[in-house]
XYZ file of C-alpha atoms in Angstrom:
734
model
C 41.115 -1.185 55.079
C 43.111 -4.381 55.506
C 39.925 -6.286 56.215
C 38.361 -4.806 53.094
C 41.281 -5.788 50.857
C 41.369 -9.257 52.322
C 37.658 -9.606 51.683
C 38.001 -8.403 48.107
C 41.137 -10.280 47.122
C 40.041 -13.500 48.711
C 36.672 -13.405 46.980
C 38.351 -12.834 43.608
C 40.797 -15.643 44.347
C 38.030 -18.119 45.057
C 35.894 -17.042 42.142
C 38.739 -17.478 39.666
C 39.031 -21.212 40.397
C 37.678 -22.519 37.109
C 39.781 -25.612 36.575
C 38.618 -27.752 39.443
C 39.316 -31.444 38.797
C 37.113 -32.769 41.559
C 34.151 -34.736 40.210
C 31.132 -36.321 41.848
C 31.128 -40.038 42.558
C 28.438 -40.737 39.994
C 27.056 -39.095 36.862
C 24.503 -36.379 37.582
C 21.659 -35.123 35.453
C 21.581 -31.417 34.587
C 18.608 -30.813 36.875
C 20.506 -32.479 39.738
C 23.451 -30.161 39.118
C 21.169 -27.133 39.210
C 19.732 -28.333 42.517
C 23.174 -28.883 43.960
C 24.386 -25.424 42.898
C 21.399 -23.848 44.595
C 22.023 -25.868 47.732
C 25.618 -24.662 47.694
C 24.517 -21.047 47.202
C 22.262 -21.285 50.241
C 25.139 -22.683 52.264
C 27.564 -20.041 50.989
C 25.079 -17.282 51.841
C 25.994 -17.850 55.496
C 29.407 -16.368 54.639
C 28.424 -13.564 52.267
C 29.556 -10.171 53.404
C 26.862 -8.302 55.306
C 29.049 -5.550 56.735
C 28.038 -2.505 54.703
C 31.078 -0.486 55.770
C 33.446 -3.139 54.427
C 31.409 -3.305 51.219
C 31.580 0.461 50.757
C 35.361 0.355 51.035
C 35.559 -2.605 48.657
C 33.295 -1.041 46.029
C 35.317 2.191 46.119
C 38.579 0.369 45.378
C 37.187 -1.601 42.434
C 38.598 -0.420 39.134
C 36.469 -2.851 37.209
C 32.846 -3.719 37.853
C 32.055 -7.118 39.300
C 28.840 -9.064 39.666
C 30.231 -11.466 42.231
C 29.127 -11.491 45.839
C 31.888 -10.718 48.324
C 32.572 -12.831 51.375
C 32.900 -11.818 55.011
C 36.621 -11.418 55.616
C 36.314 -11.853 59.374
C 34.562 -15.205 58.947
C 37.169 -16.444 56.492
C 39.982 -15.880 58.969
C 38.888 -19.135 60.555
C 40.847 -21.827 58.640
C 37.970 -24.313 58.925
C 35.490 -21.828 57.513
C 37.868 -20.843 54.742
C 38.450 -24.479 53.842
C 34.708 -25.127 53.795
C 34.046 -22.116 51.557
C 36.839 -23.116 49.172
C 35.452 -26.638 48.990
C 31.924 -25.412 48.255
C 33.116 -22.885 45.672
C 35.166 -25.564 43.940
C 32.225 -27.937 43.790
C 29.954 -25.156 42.580
C 32.343 -24.197 39.795
C 32.637 -27.830 38.715
C 28.865 -28.177 38.276
C 28.579 -24.820 36.483
C 31.406 -25.857 34.139
C 29.659 -29.149 33.400
C 26.432 -27.324 32.583
C 28.307 -24.796 30.454
C 29.912 -27.587 28.417
C 26.437 -28.672 27.281
C 25.116 -25.219 26.495
C 25.060 -24.206 22.839
C 24.139 -20.542 22.422
C 23.076 -21.089 18.826
C 20.269 -23.320 20.132
C 19.065 -20.649 22.585
C 16.720 -17.972 21.291
C 17.910 -15.410 23.820
C 14.566 -15.396 25.636
C 13.771 -17.227 28.823
C 15.841 -19.824 30.625
C 18.074 -22.291 28.830
C 16.082 -24.919 30.712
C 13.965 -25.167 33.861
C 14.541 -27.465 36.817
C 12.644 -28.240 40.009
C 14.139 -27.399 43.386
C 13.669 -30.405 45.660
C 15.401 -29.866 49.032
C 13.353 -28.617 51.960
C 13.864 -25.056 53.172
C 14.508 -23.609 56.622
C 11.973 -23.599 59.488
C 8.571 -21.974 59.456
C 5.737 -21.364 61.881
C 2.304 -20.254 60.717
C -0.580 -19.172 62.917
C -4.261 -19.984 62.492
C -6.212 -17.414 64.522
C -9.803 -17.546 65.749
C -11.113 -14.125 66.763
C -14.844 -14.427 66.122
C -16.939 -17.561 66.718
C -19.437 -16.655 64.007
C -16.733 -16.958 61.360
C -16.172 -20.646 62.163
C -19.646 -22.076 62.667
C -19.848 -25.627 61.312
C -21.707 -25.783 58.039
C -20.384 -22.392 56.917
C -18.715 -22.640 53.537
C -15.086 -21.538 53.632
C -11.816 -22.421 51.949
C -9.476 -24.774 53.823
C -6.367 -23.444 55.494
C -3.464 -24.271 53.091
C -0.772 -26.359 54.790
C 2.798 -25.836 53.528
C 4.395 -28.571 55.626
C 6.119 -30.317 52.691
C 8.332 -27.320 51.901
C 10.256 -26.882 55.124
C 12.734 -28.730 57.319
C 10.421 -27.929 60.200
C 6.884 -26.636 59.703
C 4.790 -25.751 62.729
C 1.187 -24.619 62.854
C 0.076 -22.717 65.943
C -3.599 -22.520 66.868
C -4.371 -19.156 68.476
C -7.603 -18.780 70.482
C -7.975 -15.005 70.392
C -11.643 -14.921 71.321
C -12.557 -12.248 73.896
C -12.228 -13.543 77.436
C -13.735 -10.735 79.499
C -17.354 -9.802 80.182
C -17.866 -9.795 76.422
C -16.727 -13.417 76.163
C -18.977 -15.766 74.157
C -19.576 -18.175 77.034
C -22.354 -18.221 79.620
C -21.584 -16.451 82.907
C -18.368 -14.543 83.432
C -16.201 -16.322 86.008
C -13.365 -15.137 88.216
C -11.085 -17.941 87.023
C -11.024 -16.810 83.399
C -7.453 -18.045 82.980
C -8.817 -21.563 83.338
C -11.571 -21.049 80.775
C -11.163 -23.162 77.646
C -12.802 -24.658 74.582
C -12.750 -28.368 73.835
C -10.778 -28.887 70.628
C -10.010 -31.790 68.309
C -7.646 -31.962 65.328
C -7.983 -35.015 63.094
C -5.857 -35.701 59.989
C -5.516 -38.470 57.429
C -1.984 -39.125 58.678
C 0.113 -38.408 61.736
C -0.075 -35.204 63.733
C 3.107 -34.589 65.744
C 2.758 -32.785 69.065
C 4.241 -32.559 72.553
C 2.424 -34.498 75.236
C 2.996 -34.011 78.954
C 3.702 -31.107 81.289
C 6.691 -28.783 81.806
C 9.897 -30.873 81.736
C 8.056 -34.171 81.367
C 7.005 -33.924 77.732
C 7.457 -36.347 74.901
C 6.744 -36.179 71.183
C 3.578 -38.007 70.218
C 2.370 -39.156 66.790
C -1.336 -39.640 66.298
C -4.038 -38.993 63.733
C -6.203 -37.396 66.400
C -5.144 -34.712 68.878
C -7.653 -33.560 71.499
C -6.854 -30.782 73.966
C -8.271 -28.001 76.110
C -7.885 -24.818 74.107
C -7.467 -21.913 76.528
C -8.219 -18.284 75.792
C -4.824 -16.901 74.808
C -5.551 -13.308 75.820
C -5.645 -14.277 79.486
C -3.896 -17.631 79.575
C -1.055 -17.326 77.090
C -1.287 -20.967 75.989
C 0.462 -21.828 72.723
C -0.732 -24.951 70.948
C 1.719 -26.044 68.252
C 1.600 -29.088 65.996
C 3.606 -30.534 63.126
C 2.474 -32.862 60.363
C 3.807 -35.993 58.722
C 4.586 -35.382 55.051
C 1.760 -37.735 54.046
C -0.890 -35.487 55.633
C -3.124 -34.013 52.940
C -6.331 -33.245 54.833
C -7.321 -32.320 58.400
C -10.387 -31.133 60.261
C -10.249 -28.929 63.330
C -13.337 -28.748 65.553
C -14.118 -27.049 68.855
C -16.974 -26.119 71.209
C -17.556 -24.296 74.489
C -18.297 -26.925 77.178
C -20.311 -24.341 79.166
C -22.909 -24.049 76.432
C -22.650 -27.243 74.382
C -21.663 -30.899 74.524
C -21.017 -31.389 70.810
C -18.864 -29.853 68.108
C -20.250 -26.478 67.023
C -17.398 -24.738 65.219
C -14.384 -25.598 63.108
C -12.602 -25.486 59.767
C -10.673 -27.691 57.335
C -6.983 -27.792 56.498
C -5.570 -29.108 53.208
C -2.172 -29.643 51.621
C -1.485 -26.641 49.390
C -0.209 -29.063 46.745
C -3.787 -30.254 46.311
C -5.339 -26.815 46.595
C -2.949 -25.148 44.136
C -0.649 -27.310 41.951
C 0.643 -24.160 40.242
C 1.827 -22.887 43.606
C 4.045 -25.948 43.892
C 5.533 -25.394 40.444
C 6.240 -21.726 41.091
C 7.803 -22.194 44.509
C 10.063 -25.003 43.240
C 11.101 -23.346 39.981
C 14.760 -22.981 38.981
C 15.506 -21.014 35.813
C 18.918 -21.846 34.353
C 19.927 -18.669 32.520
C 22.457 -18.627 29.702
C 25.037 -15.894 30.345
C 26.725 -15.058 27.042
C 30.317 -13.857 27.319
C 31.804 -12.121 24.310
C 32.745 -8.844 22.708
C 29.593 -6.905 23.529
C 31.628 -3.801 24.380
C 30.980 -1.586 27.382
C 27.393 -0.602 26.600
C 23.929 -0.888 28.143
C 23.399 -3.920 25.916
C 26.431 -5.599 27.450
C 25.188 -4.773 30.958
C 21.820 -6.348 30.184
C 23.220 -9.615 28.805
C 26.223 -10.256 31.002
C 24.768 -10.004 34.494
C 25.688 -12.662 36.997
C 23.432 -11.680 39.900
C 21.686 -14.436 41.822
C 18.403 -12.584 42.185
C 17.824 -11.320 38.643
C 15.503 -13.224 36.318
C 16.540 -14.560 32.907
C 15.956 -12.305 29.871
C 12.325 -12.341 28.776
C 10.090 -10.286 26.549
C 6.701 -8.780 27.263
C 3.686 -8.476 25.036
C 2.522 -5.066 26.167
C 3.539 -2.156 28.378
C 0.935 0.300 29.679
C 2.108 3.708 30.893
C 0.448 4.380 34.274
C 1.603 7.963 34.780
C -1.977 9.192 35.191
C -3.397 8.224 38.635
C -6.849 7.305 37.310
C -5.333 5.191 34.528
C -3.156 3.502 37.146
C -6.086 2.686 39.435
C -8.341 1.701 36.556
C -5.779 -0.725 35.115
C -5.415 -2.443 38.481
C -9.164 -2.842 38.790
C -9.457 -3.988 35.171
C -6.611 -6.476 35.517
C -8.189 -8.005 38.625
C -11.889 -7.841 37.684
C -11.971 -7.793 33.882
C -13.963 -4.535 33.915
C -13.026 -0.906 34.448
C -13.548 1.484 37.337
C -16.033 4.255 36.641
C -14.403 7.669 36.496
C -17.133 9.112 38.719
C -16.437 6.545 41.447
C -12.761 7.463 41.274
C -13.436 11.193 41.400
C -15.896 10.726 44.279
C -13.411 8.498 46.115
C -16.150 5.942 46.655
C -14.611 2.981 48.557
C -17.742 0.899 47.932
C -17.758 1.536 44.186
C -19.464 -1.247 42.248
C -16.927 -3.740 40.899
C -18.011 -5.867 37.949
C -16.512 -9.375 38.203
C -18.533 -10.894 35.345
C -15.418 -10.998 33.136
C -12.899 -11.613 35.902
C -10.005 -13.917 34.998
C -9.139 -16.944 37.132
C -5.768 -16.531 38.820
C -3.663 -19.200 40.488
C -1.618 -16.700 42.502
C -1.906 -12.993 43.249
C 1.050 -11.214 44.825
C 0.867 -7.791 46.472
C 3.777 -6.022 48.127
C 3.838 -2.396 49.196
C 5.130 0.011 51.811
C 1.484 0.720 52.722
C -1.867 -1.023 52.536
C -4.032 1.766 53.848
C -7.587 1.910 55.126
C -8.870 4.285 52.451
C -10.363 4.242 48.939
C -7.316 2.626 47.342
C -6.968 -0.003 50.079
C -10.666 -0.918 50.115
C -10.938 -1.279 46.342
C -7.884 -3.536 46.321
C -9.093 -5.562 49.316
C -12.497 -6.196 47.761
C -10.961 -7.329 44.465
C -8.489 -9.606 46.241
C -11.182 -11.164 48.416
C -13.243 -12.064 45.347
C -10.369 -14.109 43.944
C -9.443 -15.687 47.278
C -13.020 -16.912 47.746
C -12.618 -18.773 44.449
C -9.419 -20.515 45.455
C -6.665 -18.131 44.358
C -3.617 -18.139 46.609
C -3.153 -14.498 47.635
C 0.012 -13.291 49.356
C 0.380 -9.781 50.797
C 3.686 -8.390 52.074
C 3.759 -5.093 54.005
C 6.011 -3.675 56.729
C 4.695 -3.905 60.252
C 5.974 -0.462 61.212
C 3.844 1.390 58.604
C 0.538 -0.342 59.408
C -1.914 1.467 61.687
C -4.710 -0.242 63.615
C -7.233 0.676 60.895
C -4.915 -0.641 58.169
C -4.607 -3.965 59.966
C -8.377 -4.175 60.391
C -8.772 -4.006 56.599
C -6.351 -6.899 56.138
C -7.980 -8.862 58.967
C -11.383 -8.446 57.298
C -9.798 -9.542 54.054
C -8.753 -12.872 55.601
C -12.025 -13.773 57.343
C -13.237 -17.051 55.858
C -10.493 -17.099 53.227
C -7.321 -18.499 54.835
C -5.715 -18.802 51.381
C -5.062 -15.070 51.796
C -1.908 -14.868 53.866
C -0.470 -11.584 55.113
C 3.158 -11.255 56.123
C 4.145 -8.237 58.179
C 7.768 -7.691 57.219
C 9.883 -7.078 60.301
C 13.637 -7.160 60.604
C 15.019 -9.392 63.336
C 18.422 -8.918 64.872
C 20.847 -11.756 64.250
C 24.397 -12.563 65.262
C 25.834 -11.706 61.845
C 26.638 -8.025 62.535
C 24.080 -7.031 59.915
C 22.324 -4.317 61.851
C 21.533 -2.800 65.227
C 18.484 -2.299 67.408
C 17.353 0.757 65.403
C 17.115 -1.359 62.266
C 14.159 -3.230 63.772
C 12.151 -0.065 63.122
C 14.100 1.368 60.192
C 14.264 -1.555 57.749
C 11.096 -2.062 55.741
C 9.716 -3.823 52.695
C 9.896 -1.189 49.962
C 8.972 -3.322 46.921
C 5.863 -2.152 45.071
C 4.431 -5.000 43.027
C 0.968 -6.212 42.101
C 1.062 -9.479 40.147
C -1.652 -11.746 38.805
C -0.554 -15.174 37.539
C -2.760 -17.661 35.694
C -1.504 -20.852 34.050
C -4.773 -21.545 32.206
C -5.310 -18.009 30.955
C -1.885 -16.623 29.935
C -3.448 -13.445 28.535
C -4.598 -12.512 32.044
C -1.069 -12.390 33.472
C 0.042 -8.936 34.543
C 2.660 -7.166 36.643
C 2.452 -3.577 37.888
C 5.527 -1.914 39.373
C 6.945 1.523 40.063
C 6.833 3.949 42.951
C 3.196 3.946 44.067
C 2.137 2.430 47.363
C -1.409 1.344 48.235
C -2.486 4.621 49.776
C -4.741 7.440 48.581
C -1.922 10.001 48.644
C -0.440 8.291 45.566
C -3.557 8.786 43.425
C -5.442 11.843 44.761
C -3.993 15.362 44.777
C -6.814 16.659 47.005
C -7.249 15.420 50.569
C -10.001 12.784 50.999
C -12.720 12.946 53.664
C -14.156 9.641 54.917
C -16.402 10.800 57.742
C -19.137 8.421 56.589
C -16.794 5.421 56.831
C -15.613 5.019 60.417
C -13.285 2.161 59.494
C -11.342 4.349 57.017
C -8.755 7.032 57.725
C -10.291 10.483 57.610
C -7.337 12.362 56.193
C -9.413 15.518 55.726
C -9.890 15.932 59.466
C -6.237 15.386 60.245
C -6.321 11.742 61.313
C -3.089 11.215 59.384
C -0.692 13.522 57.515
C -1.501 13.830 53.829
C 0.323 15.138 50.768
C 0.138 14.064 47.135
C 2.996 11.937 45.767
C 3.489 12.645 42.073
C 4.477 9.184 40.901
C 4.895 6.736 38.054
C 4.182 3.046 37.337
C 4.049 0.668 34.412
C 2.003 -2.442 33.717
C 3.727 -5.291 31.877
C 1.895 -8.224 30.316
C 3.501 -11.470 29.226
C 3.050 -14.987 30.562
C 6.681 -16.094 30.909
C 7.930 -12.860 32.462
C 5.096 -12.731 35.002
C 5.656 -16.384 35.829
C 9.363 -15.873 36.542
C 8.785 -12.809 38.742
C 5.986 -14.539 40.664
C 8.334 -17.427 41.350
C 11.031 -14.989 42.472
C 8.739 -13.199 44.927
C 7.349 -16.432 46.378
C 10.922 -17.540 47.071
C 11.362 -14.326 49.045
C 8.089 -15.021 50.871
C 9.502 -18.382 51.961
C 12.739 -16.899 53.358
C 14.158 -17.952 56.715
C 12.587 -15.591 59.295
C 15.687 -15.610 61.485
C 18.510 -15.034 58.980
C 16.457 -13.661 56.034
C 18.176 -16.198 53.757
C 16.154 -17.185 50.706
C 16.710 -19.179 47.562
C 17.413 -17.519 44.254
C 15.150 -18.758 41.462
C 17.810 -18.320 38.774
C 21.204 -19.860 38.072
C 23.561 -18.214 35.568
C 25.666 -20.429 33.287
C 28.397 -18.611 31.322
C 29.170 -19.467 27.707
C 31.491 -17.791 25.221
C 29.531 -16.196 22.382
C 31.178 -15.914 18.972
C 30.848 -12.811 16.801
C 27.694 -14.053 15.034
C 26.010 -14.872 18.325
C 26.946 -11.462 19.766
C 25.413 -9.771 16.708
C 22.262 -11.882 17.001
C 21.766 -11.145 20.696
C 22.599 -7.462 20.260
C 19.958 -7.148 17.548
C 17.171 -8.806 19.556
C 15.956 -5.545 21.197
C 15.227 -4.189 17.707
C 12.710 -7.016 17.255
C 10.972 -6.918 20.655
C 11.520 -5.553 24.178
C 13.740 -7.483 26.575
C 13.157 -7.379 30.314
C 14.671 -8.737 33.536
C 13.511 -8.291 37.128
C 15.800 -7.780 40.112
C 14.980 -8.424 43.769
C 17.166 -6.957 46.516
C 17.513 -7.691 50.222
C 20.797 -5.841 50.783
C 21.967 -7.107 54.146
C 21.433 -10.688 52.985
C 22.513 -10.664 49.338
C 25.856 -8.898 49.779
C 24.525 -5.500 48.648
C 24.046 -6.679 45.073
C 21.747 -3.761 44.211
C 24.616 -1.326 44.703
C 26.836 -3.357 42.373
C 23.912 -3.513 39.928
C 23.701 0.290 39.891
C 27.471 0.737 39.634
C 27.622 -1.594 36.633
C 24.538 0.006 35.060
C 25.964 3.523 35.390
C 29.350 2.333 34.096
C 27.606 1.087 30.938
C 26.357 4.581 29.993
C 28.097 6.154 27.006
C 26.116 9.271 26.114
C 23.189 10.079 28.430
C 21.856 9.139 31.853
C 18.517 10.531 33.061
C 16.934 9.716 36.398
C 14.236 10.828 38.801
C 14.386 10.126 42.524
C 12.708 11.772 45.525
C 15.703 11.060 47.742
C 19.183 11.763 46.397
C 22.231 10.863 48.479
C 24.134 8.171 46.563
C 26.646 5.928 48.274
C 30.282 6.851 47.795
C 30.726 4.048 45.247
C 27.663 5.081 43.202
C 28.806 8.709 43.331
C 32.157 7.572 41.957
C 30.352 5.760 39.124
C 28.469 8.982 38.280
C 31.796 10.837 38.258
C 33.274 8.260 35.863
C 30.252 8.633 33.596
C 30.730 12.405 33.400
C 34.437 11.933 32.681
C 33.506 9.672 29.722
C 31.373 12.485 28.336
C 28.010 11.168 29.530
C 25.396 13.882 30.056
C 23.801 13.200 33.449
C 20.535 14.824 34.528
C 18.812 14.207 37.848
C 15.351 15.308 39.019
C 14.893 15.259 42.783
C 13.154 17.129 45.583
C 14.716 19.202 48.345
C 11.743 20.478 50.302
C 9.969 17.415 51.689
C 7.368 18.977 53.983
C 4.392 16.678 54.445
C 6.371 13.533 53.722
C 6.175 12.355 57.319
C 9.967 12.600 57.507
C 11.894 14.899 59.852
C 13.384 18.193 58.691
C 16.789 16.553 58.480
C 15.630 14.712 55.319
C 15.872 17.978 53.386
C 19.484 18.457 54.420
C 20.165 14.841 53.463
C 19.058 15.619 49.898
C 21.023 18.864 49.951
C 24.174 16.923 50.759
C 23.633 14.693 47.718
C 22.923 17.726 45.528
C 26.026 19.582 46.718
C 28.222 16.525 46.092
C 27.314 16.400 42.373
C 26.356 19.964 41.533
C 29.658 20.694 39.777
C 29.375 17.899 37.203
C 25.716 16.820 37.031
C 22.642 18.777 35.946
C 20.345 18.576 38.981
C 16.772 19.813 38.935
C 14.468 20.463 41.878
C 10.777 19.548 41.831
C 9.114 22.840 42.746
C 5.414 21.995 43.056
C 4.671 22.876 46.681
C 1.507 20.753 46.690
C 3.193 17.472 45.820
C 6.314 15.419 46.342
C 8.017 13.905 43.318
C 8.080 10.150 43.984
C 8.858 8.583 40.582
C 11.874 6.264 40.357
C 12.899 6.200 36.690
C 16.261 5.755 34.997
C 17.011 5.794 31.252
C 20.470 5.262 29.743
C 21.558 6.088 26.176
C 17.937 5.966 24.971
C 18.205 2.173 25.087
C 18.044 0.885 28.647
C 15.330 1.698 31.213
C 14.905 0.818 34.869
C 11.493 1.286 36.525
C 11.729 0.434 40.185
C 11.023 1.116 43.839
C 14.631 2.267 44.379
C 15.487 5.702 45.764
C 19.011 6.901 45.088
C 19.845 7.173 48.766
C 21.775 4.872 51.050
C 18.727 3.436 52.729
C 17.621 1.697 49.536
C 21.009 0.043 49.068
C 21.749 -0.839 52.685
C 18.471 -1.425 54.515
C 15.247 -1.868 52.548
C 13.928 -4.559 50.231
C 13.707 -3.228 46.671
C 12.784 -4.454 43.202
C 12.605 -3.229 39.644
C 12.182 -4.033 35.950
C 15.185 -3.570 33.647
C 14.086 -3.065 30.027
C 16.338 -3.114 26.945
C 14.282 -1.601 24.117
C 14.711 1.713 22.313
C 11.012 2.454 21.826
C 10.276 1.861 25.514
C 13.325 3.916 26.506
C 12.136 6.816 24.347
C 8.704 6.728 25.967
C 10.142 6.687 29.486
C 12.743 9.298 28.538
C 9.893 11.589 27.506
C 8.334 11.118 30.934
C 11.585 12.110 32.641
C 11.955 15.174 30.416
C 8.400 16.191 31.336
C 9.350 15.929 35.001
C 12.469 18.040 34.342
C 10.414 20.769 32.650
C 8.323 21.100 35.806
C 11.370 21.782 37.939
C 14.174 24.327 38.231
C 17.841 23.727 37.622
C 19.871 24.076 40.806
C 22.910 26.293 40.263
C 24.127 27.121 43.774
C 25.247 25.006 46.696
C 22.483 24.363 49.226
C 23.056 25.405 52.824
C 23.075 22.583 55.401
C 22.759 23.330 59.096
C 25.826 22.404 61.125
C 23.919 20.159 63.513
C 22.127 18.300 60.709
C 25.380 17.837 58.817
C 26.928 16.336 61.938
C 23.949 14.006 62.469
C 23.961 12.896 58.825
C 27.634 11.989 58.992
C 27.132 10.208 62.312
C 24.167 8.138 61.053
C 25.644 7.750 57.573
C 23.924 4.529 56.489
C 20.414 5.595 57.496
C 20.168 8.311 54.862
């Protein structure tokens, strides 16, 4: 408890230092200040609290909500560290104050950033891998997109060439030999500026700079060789060639590499974007409107509007809108009903995207996965930068084969298998390597030249048939797909919900936010926020103007959460959001075991007279989770049964999976977030926060429809003694 109080009090003490007199040695431009603040935030992130137990204690003792990130009390006991943090916080506050002095709220419409800046410093270290698994894919003369080099973004960028060709009797060289470990291809990398590589053997190596690098490229499956190179910043084009000396004496295979800045200028703009958000401070009252305007979270986009929202409650509508958004034409209802993975896709009206982002808990080898893969490949072949983020632990061999096929010949599709790595920051244990996953569900298409094509789809659905088909699919005719009908993998229908939002500026800001996450440091998970909040006092007229904006058009912000990096900001977000409720709070969640601090916020809401209704599920058979998951939900139900109306989803043939929250018929949150501890402590999450009465009424109706399909729970649920003991022992995992 002492550590917790020290952590809390010290963080408040630092954050209250607003009258710093220290000034830089020379006058800085506003964009330079924004860059410096973001540099400072990255440095400070090393000291953010990542001990969830300390955070839980701190959040429970807070009498007033705070947006500020807490610091690690144990780290700050070191006087040098404390002095460094104080120095950085003082400098940060100085630059924010200088920016605030120039901000005039009357000149800001309330939408979008106050101004945009470009982030210039290089980020972290990164290694990418270029794999060769099939010779036929790399025959010279075959048209293919160049591999996009991202060497100008990072402090240290390494490209590894992986020769994964078969090296056994099936190897593509003449005559199998006993000394297969010595078998190699002749390879040559040539660039228009210096290649940087190690030359020599064992301890006698030295760094060499040359525009040409020739080497023997051994078969990695039997030799284990790792060829790594770096590039001078001036490199914009390279050619990699290779041949098998047993069957040829000249170059037969290869591919090109090109600076991504040349291949996709929009990529550069998005990955360097800083949105400076105006944060109005004034007498907004304690309402959902106040919560929307006065956020100070690092990973929440500036207020924007959207042009259109499409309700994707119906599974066919959901799938059809994804196909239509990507191809320009719809998906035939018959193809959907027949679960035809090779359904004809009409690309004659397809928009041209600069970037497509896909993140999901699953990317399955089934109808849904194949339709998505085919649409994505079409765009990648035409130069779109496609990025796919999925957890490694959820991907089966067949799933990975779909994504591998997707990348053949189109290296501008890059797949990142999210995997937690242990660090020295006490932010997890060995079990977390398997437990922590990417849980964001986003499909985004961004086009600078065709703003009307921009779209974002978010909610609870993953890319898997069980989120769109209530009956079990059979894929006996497609050996590369999962045949759920014959028991290849467990199957149950997830009754879910999504929305599609359209609007150029909003989609642009979220795309930038997700690409920043893509470029995170693989070791520490640190990544740059794309927004910077600048506070400014709003007078009564400005408060009235901003408060009235949602009556004119919908307002929306997007939050990204990586809890063990960002100081558990999503939990503070929920606490503040619940504390803003004044009359009604409705939510649906498949998993219901709130943290102690969120439970306390629900209690406070009830004490204020807020009517709270929750739809959840107790019986989770078929979910792929152990029986203990049901008792986990029962514990959450029992905790709040006396003061919250809790309803159970009773359809035995489906699992409720929608994640919806509506407050006071004004504020809505559509997200990937389950109201259990895993979402707030372990998994990556995201969601769209919408301030708009008409939208809230529509989403409120959806929640009420869910409630009508359930039963109100009136009695305490029985929890087995052994499961109750296990739940308490492994508290954070549920």
